[in-house]
Amino acid sequence: MANKDKRGQAPGGGRDDIRDNTLIELEFGVSGMTCAACSARVERALSGTSGVTDASVNLATNRARVKVDPEHTTPEAVINAVKSAGYDVLPAELELSMTGMTCAACVARVERVLSEIPGVITVAVNLATERARIRYIKGAVEPAELITIIESAGYGATEILPDDAAAADREQEAREREARFQLRLFLIAAVFTIPLALPMVLEFVHMLLPGIWWEAWGRSVHHYLMNGYLQFVLGTVVQFGPGLQFYRGAYINLSHRTANMDVLVALGTSAAYLFSAYHTFVVEGALYYEAAAVIITLVILGRRLEAVAKGRTSEAIKRLMGLQPKTARIERNGIEVEVPVTEVILGDIVTVRPGERLPVDGEVVEGDSAVDESMLTGESLPVDKHPGDTVVAGTINKHGMLRFVATRVGRETALARIIKLVEDAQGSKAPIQRLADIVSGYFVQGVVIIAAGTFVAWYSLTRDINQALLSTVAVLVIACPCALGLATPTAIMVGTGKGAETGILIRGGEHLEKAHAVRVVVLDKTGTITRGEPKLTDVEVLPGAGFDETSLLALAAAVERNSEHPIAAAVVDEAQQRGLDLPPTEDFAAVAGRGVRARLQDHGEVLIGTPQFLRNEAVDTSPLEGAYTRLLEQGKTTILVSVEGKAVGVLAVADTVKEGARDAISELHHMGIEVVMITGDNRRTAETIGAEVGIDRILAEVLPEDKAEQVAQLKAEGKVVAMVGDGINDAPALATADLGIAIGTGTDVAMEAAGITLVSGDLRGVPAAIRLSKRTMSTIKQNLFWAFIYNSIGLPIAALGQLSPMVAGAAMAFSSVSVVTNSLLLKRFDPRRPAKA
């Protein structure tokens, strides 16, 4: 065992303890799960495995996430735990392009080296195509590690990145294949079930509409179809043809001493079928072939409808993947060529024509255009782009041609990160799901006990085995926990997908659930409420100075364009936006912390700066003191202008409020949420901004390191607190809050610390996220209500003999369909639209 890594890896592949000995998270698919009892059983099996610290299994996505201690378990033990529960693992797949292989011995060696790696399930290497396909457990081993091992064995390997659109197509094809399979079984079952159910239909019609038709042909058809041997043949085809899938599932579960919905359906229909067969061949009596066949047919129809409906819950991911162009037009060696988007590298110059989607993220170097960023922000208005502006993959170039340098490619683009974030969120569990998990984990066993008790009670009281059997079958069939397992994850999938469509990225179900309970929203000022960049707000000219507002601004901008100070930039930017011509200057000089001076041909020496700076140059500033003090009291940074030793005007610069900030805060107030602003600025400036947007409470002059402490104090008041910020110094506060909301125009660090990210930077996304959370939670509660109500009402009615097994089958089949359909209604909800008062 010498020289092995911490997970027992021998050095055959040259692997030198690539991983640290920390907890690792494994992620894989699980096949064979049909209801909440299945997911609960897999979760239980994983949690009971030595070395597993946390396990989460999602029925809607059929995926499991498991945190393990590599010192005490191996990926193989985790896989075996899933298989021991009667299910199979669907690992991740990696395709590599190989070099250096010359014969079958090379193939055998590569396969042997890779197969010895913990977490690798299967390896298939093809000498003819020089490719290797590896199935592995994500988290236990990563592609980069596998490539390193291959290279250490003497061969070359390069990862072939999957085509996202193709992957989505394969996923869609698998769903459609399952739906087609269930449809085929349903049609077969229906063909043989209709003759079985027809006698009952004829009797019912005869009671409602008696007439000559009954004597003419109805009675004879009824008599013919009631033949026990014919019914046996028809019932057998349905029972062991389309119904075989239930026996397979039941066998797997029972062999592991567990039960799921397959067990219930198999038990219920088998009881009716075998009892009927007994009356057909041994002792004459009532036949219930039609009950068993109708139940199987309806359950299969339910599975078909559920497969179609579940496929629609992940449409947000498919749409996002469809935004990624397959090719890009780039410059190589001075020539424009079209290459697969996977071949674009950092620094490439990419050209995008009008109407095309941008293939990667970048910075514009040439061209002016408007770009439709609605896929990212949810905002329909195009955004103007000029040289120096950033652009992102998946957005649409509307008008002019753009050339930009690629700054993020592949999995690092904003679109790829959004897709990953949405995938993670859709695979997560919300805390509210725990109740359903607990109930469904014991539900089937309880139903079997209730069914047995029903049979014993009915037979003991009435000695009527027919009534006892029908009631027992109804109990077994009505009680399916499928709807419980789908109630939460389907709503989470649709809710997070809807959020992504409107520029609200939610990292997981727990954050989506937490948002609806928020009672205090803390807003960072700079970059969140305000734009985070100074803007010229006032130009006031001293009467009789010989200038108007425009000429004074042009004069000041001509001097300030030589400075790199943020205030200077604000002055110059305003002049440029107004299209002013700036006269040339000479002898420019800056006095740190005081101001600037320069000489203009027609005006002589111009000074711009603080009152003290001008007074030191013998300028009388008293005529401007009133305007200066007034603007200063408004929280604005104010500077004076003099020409040839005479004061002529005042300029004021401020960090302006973002568009929509006032509306966002008003919406939060309407929702009964307290709004607090936190800032490091002085109290006067903070109170000015706070009054402008309607803030309830202001925390001013707070140091960056103290923001988290202030948030903690708000939490100590017993309220659920959300923190909204955009900077690196906001990250601790975002993590401290019950819910962190990052402005997407800010830093990656803030986004990583937050549970929700607003891509557009529009503060109105905060109330929108809370509205989305409220509606999603409402949907989940509705789903859980309907899931429980089916069983809570149906079980006692069935046990009391007041529910036909066929009606029970129909109710069970459509319970999960109704839950998924209710979740899909979330697609019609627009979280950006405030609720009507």
PDB file of C-alpha atoms in Angstrom, residues 498-627:
ATOM      1  CA  LYS A 498     -38.274  31.441 -14.978  1.00  0.00           C
ATOM      2  CA  GLY A 499     -35.846  33.456 -12.895  1.00  0.00           C
ATOM      3  CA  ALA A 500     -33.048  32.832 -15.400  1.00  0.00           C
ATOM      4  CA  GLU A 501     -35.279  34.043 -18.228  1.00  0.00           C
ATOM      5  CA  THR A 502     -35.851  37.341 -16.419  1.00  0.00           C
ATOM      6  CA  GLY A 503     -32.276  37.963 -15.271  1.00  0.00           C
ATOM      7  CA  ILE A 504     -32.667  36.519 -11.765  1.00  0.00           C
ATOM      8  CA  LEU A 505     -30.148  33.736 -11.158  1.00  0.00           C
ATOM      9  CA  ILE A 506     -30.895  31.600  -8.098  1.00  0.00           C
ATOM     10  CA  ARG A 507     -28.160  29.294  -6.827  1.00  0.00           C
ATOM     11  CA  GLY A 508     -30.393  26.720  -5.150  1.00  0.00           C
ATOM     12  CA  GLY A 509     -33.800  25.783  -3.824  1.00  0.00           C
ATOM     13  CA  GLU A 510     -32.921  26.886  -0.289  1.00  0.00           C
ATOM     14  CA  HIS A 511     -32.266  30.463  -1.513  1.00  0.00           C
ATOM     15  CA  LEU A 512     -35.489  30.502  -3.509  1.00  0.00           C
ATOM     16  CA  GLU A 513     -37.387  29.388  -0.423  1.00  0.00           C
ATOM     17  CA  LYS A 514     -35.625  31.858   1.875  1.00  0.00           C
ATOM     18  CA  ALA A 515     -36.468  34.884  -0.294  1.00  0.00           C
ATOM     19  CA  HIS A 516     -40.210  34.726   0.388  1.00  0.00           C
ATOM     20  CA  ALA A 517     -39.612  35.162   4.149  1.00  0.00           C
ATOM     21  CA  VAL A 518     -37.400  38.301   3.863  1.00  0.00           C
ATOM     22  CA  ARG A 519     -38.597  41.174   6.044  1.00  0.00           C
ATOM     23  CA  VAL A 520     -35.554  43.503   5.891  1.00  0.00           C
ATOM     24  CA  VAL A 521     -33.551  44.369   2.770  1.00  0.00           C
ATOM     25  CA  VAL A 522     -30.141  45.982   3.318  1.00  0.00           C
ATOM     26  CA  LEU A 523     -28.868  47.918   0.297  1.00  0.00           C
ATOM     27  CA  ASP A 524     -25.267  48.914  -0.228  1.00  0.00           C
ATOM     28  CA  LYS A 525     -25.217  52.473  -1.597  1.00  0.00           C
ATOM     29  CA  THR A 526     -22.390  52.762  -4.076  1.00  0.00           C
ATOM     30  CA  GLY A 527     -22.948  50.602  -7.161  1.00  0.00           C
ATOM     31  CA  THR A 528     -26.252  49.273  -5.840  1.00  0.00           C
ATOM     32  CA  ILE A 529     -28.549  52.241  -5.208  1.00  0.00           C
ATOM     33  CA  THR A 530     -26.238  54.605  -7.083  1.00  0.00           C
ATOM     34  CA  ARG A 531     -24.331  54.069 -10.305  1.00  0.00           C
ATOM     35  CA  GLY A 532     -20.972  53.951  -8.555  1.00  0.00           C
ATOM     36  CA  GLU A 533     -19.453  56.559 -10.862  1.00  0.00           C
ATOM     37  CA  PRO A 534     -19.574  60.372 -10.459  1.00  0.00           C
ATOM     38  CA  LYS A 535     -21.732  62.391 -12.813  1.00  0.00           C
ATOM     39  CA  LEU A 536     -21.916  66.149 -13.346  1.00  0.00           C
ATOM     40  CA  THR A 537     -25.231  67.273 -11.883  1.00  0.00           C
ATOM     41  CA  ASP A 538     -25.030  71.096 -11.704  1.00  0.00           C
ATOM     42  CA  VAL A 539     -23.403  73.939 -13.635  1.00  0.00           C
ATOM     43  CA  GLU A 540     -24.129  77.342 -12.069  1.00  0.00           C
ATOM     44  CA  VAL A 541     -22.741  80.544 -13.618  1.00  0.00           C
ATOM     45  CA  LEU A 542     -22.191  83.744 -11.666  1.00  0.00           C
ATOM     46  CA  PRO A 543     -24.440  86.443 -13.176  1.00  0.00           C
ATOM     47  CA  GLY A 544     -22.479  88.994 -15.163  1.00  0.00           C
ATOM     48  CA  ALA A 545     -19.426  86.756 -15.511  1.00  0.00           C
ATOM     49  CA  GLY A 546     -19.740  86.686 -19.289  1.00  0.00           C
ATOM     50  CA  PHE A 547     -20.508  82.971 -19.609  1.00  0.00           C
ATOM     51  CA  ASP A 548     -23.562  80.794 -19.964  1.00  0.00           C
ATOM     52  CA  GLU A 549     -23.879  77.176 -18.776  1.00  0.00           C
ATOM     53  CA  THR A 550     -22.713  75.678 -22.077  1.00  0.00           C
ATOM     54  CA  SER A 551     -19.664  77.899 -22.548  1.00  0.00           C
ATOM     55  CA  LEU A 552     -18.583  77.438 -18.920  1.00  0.00           C
ATOM     56  CA  LEU A 553     -18.888  73.651 -19.230  1.00  0.00           C
ATOM     57  CA  ALA A 554     -16.830  73.659 -22.440  1.00  0.00           C
ATOM     58  CA  LEU A 555     -14.183  75.775 -20.758  1.00  0.00           C
ATOM     59  CA  ALA A 556     -13.990  73.521 -17.682  1.00  0.00           C
ATOM     60  CA  ALA A 557     -13.976  70.319 -19.740  1.00  0.00           C
ATOM     61  CA  ALA A 558     -11.134  71.625 -21.914  1.00  0.00           C
ATOM     62  CA  VAL A 559      -8.998  71.974 -18.783  1.00  0.00           C
ATOM     63  CA  GLU A 560     -10.201  68.802 -17.033  1.00  0.00           C
ATOM     64  CA  ARG A 561      -9.579  66.494 -20.006  1.00  0.00           C
ATOM     65  CA  ASN A 562      -5.898  66.644 -19.107  1.00  0.00           C
ATOM     66  CA  SER A 563      -6.652  65.189 -15.647  1.00  0.00           C
ATOM     67  CA  GLU A 564      -7.291  61.562 -14.656  1.00  0.00           C
ATOM     68  CA  HIS A 565      -9.312  62.466 -11.562  1.00  0.00           C
ATOM     69  CA  PRO A 566     -12.850  60.923 -11.392  1.00  0.00           C
ATOM     70  CA  ILE A 567     -14.372  64.417 -11.017  1.00  0.00           C
ATOM     71  CA  ALA A 568     -12.560  65.552 -14.140  1.00  0.00           C
ATOM     72  CA  ALA A 569     -13.832  62.501 -15.998  1.00  0.00           C
ATOM     73  CA  ALA A 570     -17.424  63.363 -15.015  1.00  0.00           C
ATOM     74  CA  VAL A 571     -17.047  66.919 -16.345  1.00  0.00           C
ATOM     75  CA  VAL A 572     -15.515  65.782 -19.636  1.00  0.00           C
ATOM     76  CA  ASP A 573     -18.092  63.026 -20.080  1.00  0.00           C
ATOM     77  CA  GLU A 574     -20.970  65.493 -19.739  1.00  0.00           C
ATOM     78  CA  ALA A 575     -19.377  67.835 -22.282  1.00  0.00           C
ATOM     79  CA  GLN A 576     -18.925  64.990 -24.733  1.00  0.00           C
ATOM     80  CA  GLN A 577     -22.525  63.857 -24.284  1.00  0.00           C
ATOM     81  CA  ARG A 578     -23.651  67.401 -25.140  1.00  0.00           C
ATOM     82  CA  GLY A 579     -21.387  67.391 -28.213  1.00  0.00           C
ATOM     83  CA  LEU A 580     -19.400  70.434 -27.152  1.00  0.00           C
ATOM     84  CA  ASP A 581     -16.240  71.560 -28.958  1.00  0.00           C
ATOM     85  CA  LEU A 582     -13.374  71.859 -26.463  1.00  0.00           C
ATOM     86  CA  PRO A 583     -10.763  74.545 -27.090  1.00  0.00           C
ATOM     87  CA  PRO A 584      -7.060  73.634 -26.865  1.00  0.00           C
ATOM     88  CA  THR A 585      -5.123  74.265 -23.643  1.00  0.00           C
ATOM     89  CA  GLU A 586      -1.524  74.712 -22.627  1.00  0.00           C
ATOM     90  CA  ASP A 587       0.579  74.838 -19.449  1.00  0.00           C
ATOM     91  CA  PHE A 588      -1.671  72.320 -17.648  1.00  0.00           C
ATOM     92  CA  ALA A 589      -0.781  71.567 -14.036  1.00  0.00           C
ATOM     93  CA  ALA A 590      -2.506  69.632 -11.254  1.00  0.00           C
ATOM     94  CA  VAL A 591      -2.208  70.355  -7.547  1.00  0.00           C
ATOM     95  CA  ALA A 592      -2.889  67.122  -5.661  1.00  0.00           C
ATOM     96  CA  GLY A 593      -6.029  67.302  -3.553  1.00  0.00           C
ATOM     97  CA  ARG A 594      -6.652  70.936  -4.519  1.00  0.00           C
ATOM     98  CA  GLY A 595      -7.405  71.433  -8.216  1.00  0.00           C
ATOM     99  CA  VAL A 596      -6.016  72.026 -11.701  1.00  0.00           C
ATOM    100  CA  ARG A 597      -4.908  75.006 -13.807  1.00  0.00           C
ATOM    101  CA  ALA A 598      -4.326  75.584 -17.507  1.00  0.00           C
ATOM    102  CA  ARG A 599      -4.081  78.437 -20.009  1.00  0.00           C
ATOM    103  CA  LEU A 600      -6.571  78.888 -22.844  1.00  0.00           C
ATOM    104  CA  GLN A 601      -5.833  81.119 -25.827  1.00  0.00           C
ATOM    105  CA  ASP A 602      -8.918  83.347 -25.566  1.00  0.00           C
ATOM    106  CA  HIS A 603      -9.427  83.239 -21.809  1.00  0.00           C
ATOM    107  CA  GLY A 604      -6.061  83.294 -20.131  1.00  0.00           C
ATOM    108  CA  GLU A 605      -5.483  81.251 -16.955  1.00  0.00           C
ATOM    109  CA  VAL A 606      -8.321  79.033 -15.764  1.00  0.00           C
ATOM    110  CA  LEU A 607      -8.404  77.556 -12.247  1.00  0.00           C
ATOM    111  CA  ILE A 608     -10.729  74.720 -11.181  1.00  0.00           C
ATOM    112  CA  GLY A 609     -10.754  73.299  -7.669  1.00  0.00           C
ATOM    113  CA  THR A 610     -11.582  73.832  -4.004  1.00  0.00           C
ATOM    114  CA  PRO A 611     -12.339  77.300  -2.541  1.00  0.00           C
ATOM    115  CA  GLN A 612      -9.031  77.184  -0.661  1.00  0.00           C
ATOM    116  CA  PHE A 613      -7.158  76.449  -3.899  1.00  0.00           C
ATOM    117  CA  LEU A 614      -8.670  79.492  -5.568  1.00  0.00           C
ATOM    118  CA  ARG A 615      -8.139  81.729  -2.530  1.00  0.00           C
ATOM    119  CA  ASN A 616      -4.488  80.730  -2.421  1.00  0.00           C
ATOM    120  CA  GLU A 617      -4.274  82.101  -5.968  1.00  0.00           C
ATOM    121  CA  ALA A 618      -5.785  85.413  -4.836  1.00  0.00           C
ATOM    122  CA  VAL A 619      -9.259  84.731  -6.254  1.00  0.00           C
ATOM    123  CA  ASP A 620     -12.230  86.194  -4.367  1.00  0.00           C
ATOM    124  CA  THR A 621     -14.624  83.241  -3.914  1.00  0.00           C
ATOM    125  CA  SER A 622     -17.231  85.027  -1.788  1.00  0.00           C
ATOM    126  CA  PRO A 623     -19.687  85.565  -4.719  1.00  0.00           C
ATOM    127  CA  LEU A 624     -19.910  81.774  -5.104  1.00  0.00           C
ATOM    128  CA  GLU A 625     -20.164  80.826  -1.413  1.00  0.00           C
ATOM    129  CA  GLY A 626     -23.984  80.639  -1.392  1.00  0.00           C
ATOM    130  CA  ALA A 627     -24.183  78.252  -4.326  1.00  0.00           C
TER     131      ALA A 627
END
